[in-house]
């Protein structure tokens, strides 16, 4: 195997053109100037591919191998579509468009026979408070240490912050007066 360097030229962008040694299954890409280096031996097939160019294959001969270099000029390829099929026309009304869709709904726990919770998801602080009040030992220890009271205050503060973000400054002013 010998390293072959080269320059790719073309009418369009020449960076990131795939240079593939199909025989040895090695590959590289060109840099911004179209330069590349790839290992090859006599009779290896080197393919140059990019979406904007016609694929070109070169078989390594004695001249390329002895020079250790090659220059490739790629010809531009116009990608034309024979036909374009546009799906259903969207109306802009989400409920109507979803109803017209052929998409399948996601599988949920009821579809597979598993009972599940469909209520509002608890926040992290609400889950911690729930754990602090579960069981006799947790209730007693957290009640005596003041942790339950602190967690309740955190939950209340979290709800206040959420509502103030949702409804703006007017709600924030009312709540701060209530808290003080």
mmCIF file of C-alpha atoms in Angstrom:
data_model
loop_
_atom_site.group_PDB
_atom_site.id
_atom_site.type_symbol
_atom_site.label_atom_id
_atom_site.label_comp_id
_atom_site.label_asym_id
_atom_site.label_seq_id
_atom_site.Cartn_x
_atom_site.Cartn_y
_atom_site.Cartn_z
ATOM 1 C CA UNK A 1 0.000 0.000 0.000
ATOM 2 C CA UNK A 2 1.209 3.449 -0.894
ATOM 3 C CA UNK A 3 -0.220 6.826 0.035
ATOM 4 C CA UNK A 4 -1.719 8.610 -2.941
ATOM 5 C CA UNK A 5 -2.378 12.317 -2.615
ATOM 6 C CA UNK A 6 -4.597 14.242 -4.935
ATOM 7 C CA UNK A 7 -6.633 17.310 -5.732
ATOM 8 C CA UNK A 8 -10.281 17.246 -6.759
ATOM 9 C CA UNK A 9 -11.611 20.122 -8.840
ATOM 10 C CA UNK A 10 -15.148 20.947 -9.903
ATOM 11 C CA UNK A 11 -17.575 23.752 -10.599
ATOM 12 C CA UNK A 12 -19.232 23.655 -7.167
ATOM 13 C CA UNK A 13 -18.013 23.184 -3.574
ATOM 14 C CA UNK A 14 -15.149 20.670 -3.432
ATOM 15 C CA UNK A 15 -14.967 20.185 0.337
ATOM 16 C CA UNK A 16 -16.161 16.892 1.876
ATOM 17 C CA UNK A 17 -16.204 14.906 -1.361
ATOM 18 C CA UNK A 18 -16.039 11.192 -0.508
ATOM 19 C CA UNK A 19 -12.891 9.447 -1.726
ATOM 20 C CA UNK A 20 -13.399 5.694 -1.388
ATOM 21 C CA UNK A 21 -10.924 2.908 -2.103
ATOM 22 C CA UNK A 22 -13.502 0.268 -3.040
ATOM 23 C CA UNK A 23 -10.901 -2.512 -3.181
ATOM 24 C CA UNK A 24 -9.395 -2.061 0.307
ATOM 25 C CA UNK A 25 -12.569 -0.550 1.805
ATOM 26 C CA UNK A 26 -10.783 2.609 3.022
ATOM 27 C CA UNK A 27 -12.114 6.115 2.650
ATOM 28 C CA UNK A 28 -11.453 9.777 3.305
ATOM 29 C CA UNK A 29 -12.960 13.152 2.394
ATOM 30 C CA UNK A 30 -11.489 16.172 0.670
ATOM 31 C CA UNK A 31 -10.569 19.298 2.592
ATOM 32 C CA UNK A 32 -11.682 22.855 1.747
ATOM 33 C CA UNK A 33 -9.164 23.041 -1.110
ATOM 34 C CA UNK A 34 -10.170 19.664 -2.564
ATOM 35 C CA UNK A 35 -7.024 17.880 -1.362
ATOM 36 C CA UNK A 36 -7.002 14.309 -0.051
ATOM 37 C CA UNK A 37 -4.640 11.472 0.862
ATOM 38 C CA UNK A 38 -5.632 7.792 0.641
ATOM 39 C CA UNK A 39 -3.748 4.486 0.712
ATOM 40 C CA UNK A 40 -3.914 2.395 -2.471
ATOM 41 C CA UNK A 41 -2.069 -0.274 -4.443
ATOM 42 C CA UNK A 42 -1.942 -1.226 -8.115
ATOM 43 C CA UNK A 43 -5.386 -1.980 -9.649
ATOM 44 C CA UNK A 44 -7.352 -0.554 -6.677
ATOM 45 C CA UNK A 45 -10.556 1.260 -7.640
ATOM 46 C CA UNK A 46 -10.939 4.748 -6.177
ATOM 47 C CA UNK A 47 -14.415 6.304 -6.320
ATOM 48 C CA UNK A 48 -15.143 10.019 -5.939
ATOM 49 C CA UNK A 49 -18.718 10.754 -4.877
ATOM 50 C CA UNK A 50 -20.767 13.760 -3.857
ATOM 51 C CA UNK A 51 -24.412 14.604 -4.310
ATOM 52 C CA UNK A 52 -23.663 17.582 -6.556
ATOM 53 C CA UNK A 53 -21.244 15.669 -8.847
ATOM 54 C CA UNK A 54 -21.402 12.608 -11.073
ATOM 55 C CA UNK A 55 -19.599 9.684 -9.432
ATOM 56 C CA UNK A 56 -16.195 9.019 -10.981
ATOM 57 C CA UNK A 57 -14.098 5.869 -10.577
ATOM 58 C CA UNK A 58 -10.362 5.662 -11.250
ATOM 59 C CA UNK A 59 -8.309 2.454 -11.354
ATOM 60 C CA UNK A 60 -4.837 2.921 -9.918
ATOM 61 C CA UNK A 61 -2.239 2.257 -12.645
ATOM 62 C CA UNK A 62 1.576 2.312 -12.709
ATOM 63 C CA UNK A 63 1.735 6.049 -13.530
ATOM 64 C CA UNK A 64 -0.459 7.125 -10.588
ATOM 65 C CA UNK A 65 1.335 4.712 -8.268
ATOM 66 C CA UNK A 66 4.822 5.903 -9.256
ATOM 67 C CA UNK A 67 3.855 9.617 -9.051
ATOM 68 C CA UNK A 68 1.968 9.101 -5.797
ATOM 69 C CA UNK A 69 -0.442 11.805 -6.916
ATOM 70 C CA UNK A 70 -3.479 12.398 -9.086
ATOM 71 C CA UNK A 71 -5.741 15.240 -10.180
ATOM 72 C CA UNK A 72 -9.458 14.572 -10.646
ATOM 73 C CA UNK A 73 -11.972 16.862 -12.337
ATOM 74 C CA UNK A 74 -15.596 16.082 -11.434
ATOM 75 C CA UNK A 75 -18.512 17.071 -13.639
ATOM 76 C CA UNK A 76 -21.567 18.655 -12.093
ATOM 77 C CA UNK A 77 -24.720 16.560 -11.869
ATOM 78 C CA UNK A 78 -28.153 18.135 -11.952
ATOM 79 C CA UNK A 79 -30.484 16.206 -9.679
ATOM 80 C CA UNK A 80 -33.921 16.248 -11.271
ATOM 81 C CA UNK A 81 -37.020 14.619 -9.882
ATOM 82 C CA UNK A 82 -39.393 12.934 -12.303
ATOM 83 C CA UNK A 83 -42.367 13.507 -10.057
ATOM 84 C CA UNK A 84 -43.187 15.185 -6.765
ATOM 85 C CA UNK A 85 -46.130 13.928 -4.732
ATOM 86 C CA UNK A 86 -47.498 16.328 -2.146
ATOM 87 C CA UNK A 87 -49.552 14.826 0.650
ATOM 88 C CA UNK A 88 -52.788 16.110 2.064
ATOM 89 C CA UNK A 89 -53.182 19.858 2.206
ATOM 90 C CA UNK A 90 -52.909 21.288 5.699
ATOM 91 C CA UNK A 91 -55.599 23.731 6.760
ATOM 92 C CA UNK A 92 -53.806 25.315 9.702
ATOM 93 C CA UNK A 93 -56.457 23.991 12.106
ATOM 94 C CA UNK A 94 -54.523 21.516 14.241
ATOM 95 C CA UNK A 95 -57.511 19.450 15.324
ATOM 96 C CA UNK A 96 -58.784 19.119 11.738
ATOM 97 C CA UNK A 97 -55.326 18.333 10.357
ATOM 98 C CA UNK A 98 -54.692 15.669 13.028
ATOM 99 C CA UNK A 99 -58.071 14.117 12.238
ATOM 100 C CA UNK A 100 -57.144 13.951 8.535
ATOM 101 C CA UNK A 101 -53.765 12.406 9.329
ATOM 102 C CA UNK A 102 -53.074 8.736 8.739
ATOM 103 C CA UNK A 103 -50.614 8.650 11.660
ATOM 104 C CA UNK A 104 -51.162 6.029 14.322
ATOM 105 C CA UNK A 105 -51.493 7.195 17.943
ATOM 106 C CA UNK A 106 -48.760 6.183 20.368
ATOM 107 C CA UNK A 107 -49.271 3.050 22.426
ATOM 108 C CA UNK A 108 -50.019 3.879 26.057
ATOM 109 C CA UNK A 109 -50.276 1.773 29.187
ATOM 110 C CA UNK A 110 -54.027 1.149 28.703
ATOM 111 C CA UNK A 111 -53.392 -0.394 25.253
ATOM 112 C CA UNK A 112 -51.281 -3.140 26.831
ATOM 113 C CA UNK A 113 -53.480 -3.644 29.893
ATOM 114 C CA UNK A 114 -51.320 -1.888 32.494
ATOM 115 C CA UNK A 115 -53.130 0.421 34.922
ATOM 116 C CA UNK A 116 -51.600 3.872 34.906
ATOM 117 C CA UNK A 117 -51.903 7.322 36.415
ATOM 118 C CA UNK A 118 -53.535 9.971 34.231
ATOM 119 C CA UNK A 119 -53.658 12.861 36.688
ATOM 120 C CA UNK A 120 -51.393 15.888 36.996
ATOM 121 C CA UNK A 121 -47.736 14.936 37.506
ATOM 122 C CA UNK A 122 -46.337 15.986 40.861
ATOM 123 C CA UNK A 123 -43.344 18.313 40.901
ATOM 124 C CA UNK A 124 -40.079 17.177 42.447
ATOM 125 C CA UNK A 125 -40.786 19.182 45.598
ATOM 126 C CA UNK A 126 -44.300 17.685 45.889
ATOM 127 C CA UNK A 127 -42.855 14.163 45.547
ATOM 128 C CA UNK A 128 -40.275 14.855 48.276
ATOM 129 C CA UNK A 129 -43.043 16.203 50.560
ATOM 130 C CA UNK A 130 -45.175 13.123 49.861
ATOM 131 C CA UNK A 131 -42.276 10.860 50.830
ATOM 132 C CA UNK A 132 -41.627 12.885 53.996
ATOM 133 C CA UNK A 133 -45.237 12.292 55.098
ATOM 134 C CA UNK A 134 -45.320 8.571 54.204
ATOM 135 C CA UNK A 135 -45.033 5.958 56.918
ATOM 136 C CA UNK A 136 -45.109 6.395 60.671
ATOM 137 C CA UNK A 137 -41.380 6.849 61.197
ATOM 138 C CA UNK A 138 -40.978 9.406 58.360
ATOM 139 C CA UNK A 139 -43.970 11.387 59.599
ATOM 140 C CA UNK A 140 -42.653 11.556 63.183
ATOM 141 C CA UNK A 141 -38.998 12.299 62.324
ATOM 142 C CA UNK A 142 -39.812 14.906 59.658
ATOM 143 C CA UNK A 143 -42.500 16.486 61.837
ATOM 144 C CA UNK A 144 -40.139 16.863 64.820
ATOM 145 C CA UNK A 145 -37.236 18.138 62.742
ATOM 146 C CA UNK A 146 -39.379 20.724 60.944
ATOM 147 C CA UNK A 147 -38.621 19.209 57.529
ATOM 148 C CA UNK A 148 -42.300 18.694 56.672
ATOM 149 C CA UNK A 149 -43.098 22.346 57.440
ATOM 150 C CA UNK A 150 -40.120 23.481 55.336
ATOM 151 C CA UNK A 151 -41.169 21.249 52.421
ATOM 152 C CA UNK A 152 -44.744 22.575 52.563
ATOM 153 C CA UNK A 153 -43.359 26.116 52.348
ATOM 154 C CA UNK A 154 -41.232 25.086 49.344
ATOM 155 C CA UNK A 155 -44.289 23.611 47.583
ATOM 156 C CA UNK A 156 -46.276 26.802 48.236
ATOM 157 C CA UNK A 157 -43.396 28.973 46.982
ATOM 158 C CA UNK A 158 -42.974 26.802 43.892
ATOM 159 C CA UNK A 159 -46.686 27.165 43.056
ATOM 160 C CA UNK A 160 -46.486 30.919 43.581
ATOM 161 C CA UNK A 161 -43.513 31.219 41.260
ATOM 162 C CA UNK A 162 -45.237 29.076 38.620
ATOM 163 C CA UNK A 163 -48.415 31.164 38.764
ATOM 164 C CA UNK A 164 -46.494 34.442 38.692
ATOM 165 C CA UNK A 165 -44.624 33.285 35.608
ATOM 166 C CA UNK A 166 -47.901 32.201 34.033
ATOM 167 C CA UNK A 167 -50.023 35.270 34.887
ATOM 168 C CA UNK A 168 -47.431 38.008 35.207
ATOM 169 C CA UNK A 169 -46.718 40.820 37.619
ATOM 170 C CA UNK A 170 -50.289 41.412 38.846
ATOM 171 C CA UNK A 171 -50.445 37.920 40.384
ATOM 172 C CA UNK A 172 -46.960 38.328 41.866
ATOM 173 C CA UNK A 173 -47.938 41.531 43.685
ATOM 174 C CA UNK A 174 -51.101 39.958 45.169
ATOM 175 C CA UNK A 175 -49.224 36.856 46.367
ATOM 176 C CA UNK A 176 -46.351 38.769 47.905
ATOM 177 C CA UNK A 177 -48.829 40.848 49.923
ATOM 178 C CA UNK A 178 -50.511 37.606 51.107
ATOM 179 C CA UNK A 179 -47.169 36.031 52.050
ATOM 180 C CA UNK A 180 -45.943 39.071 53.990
#
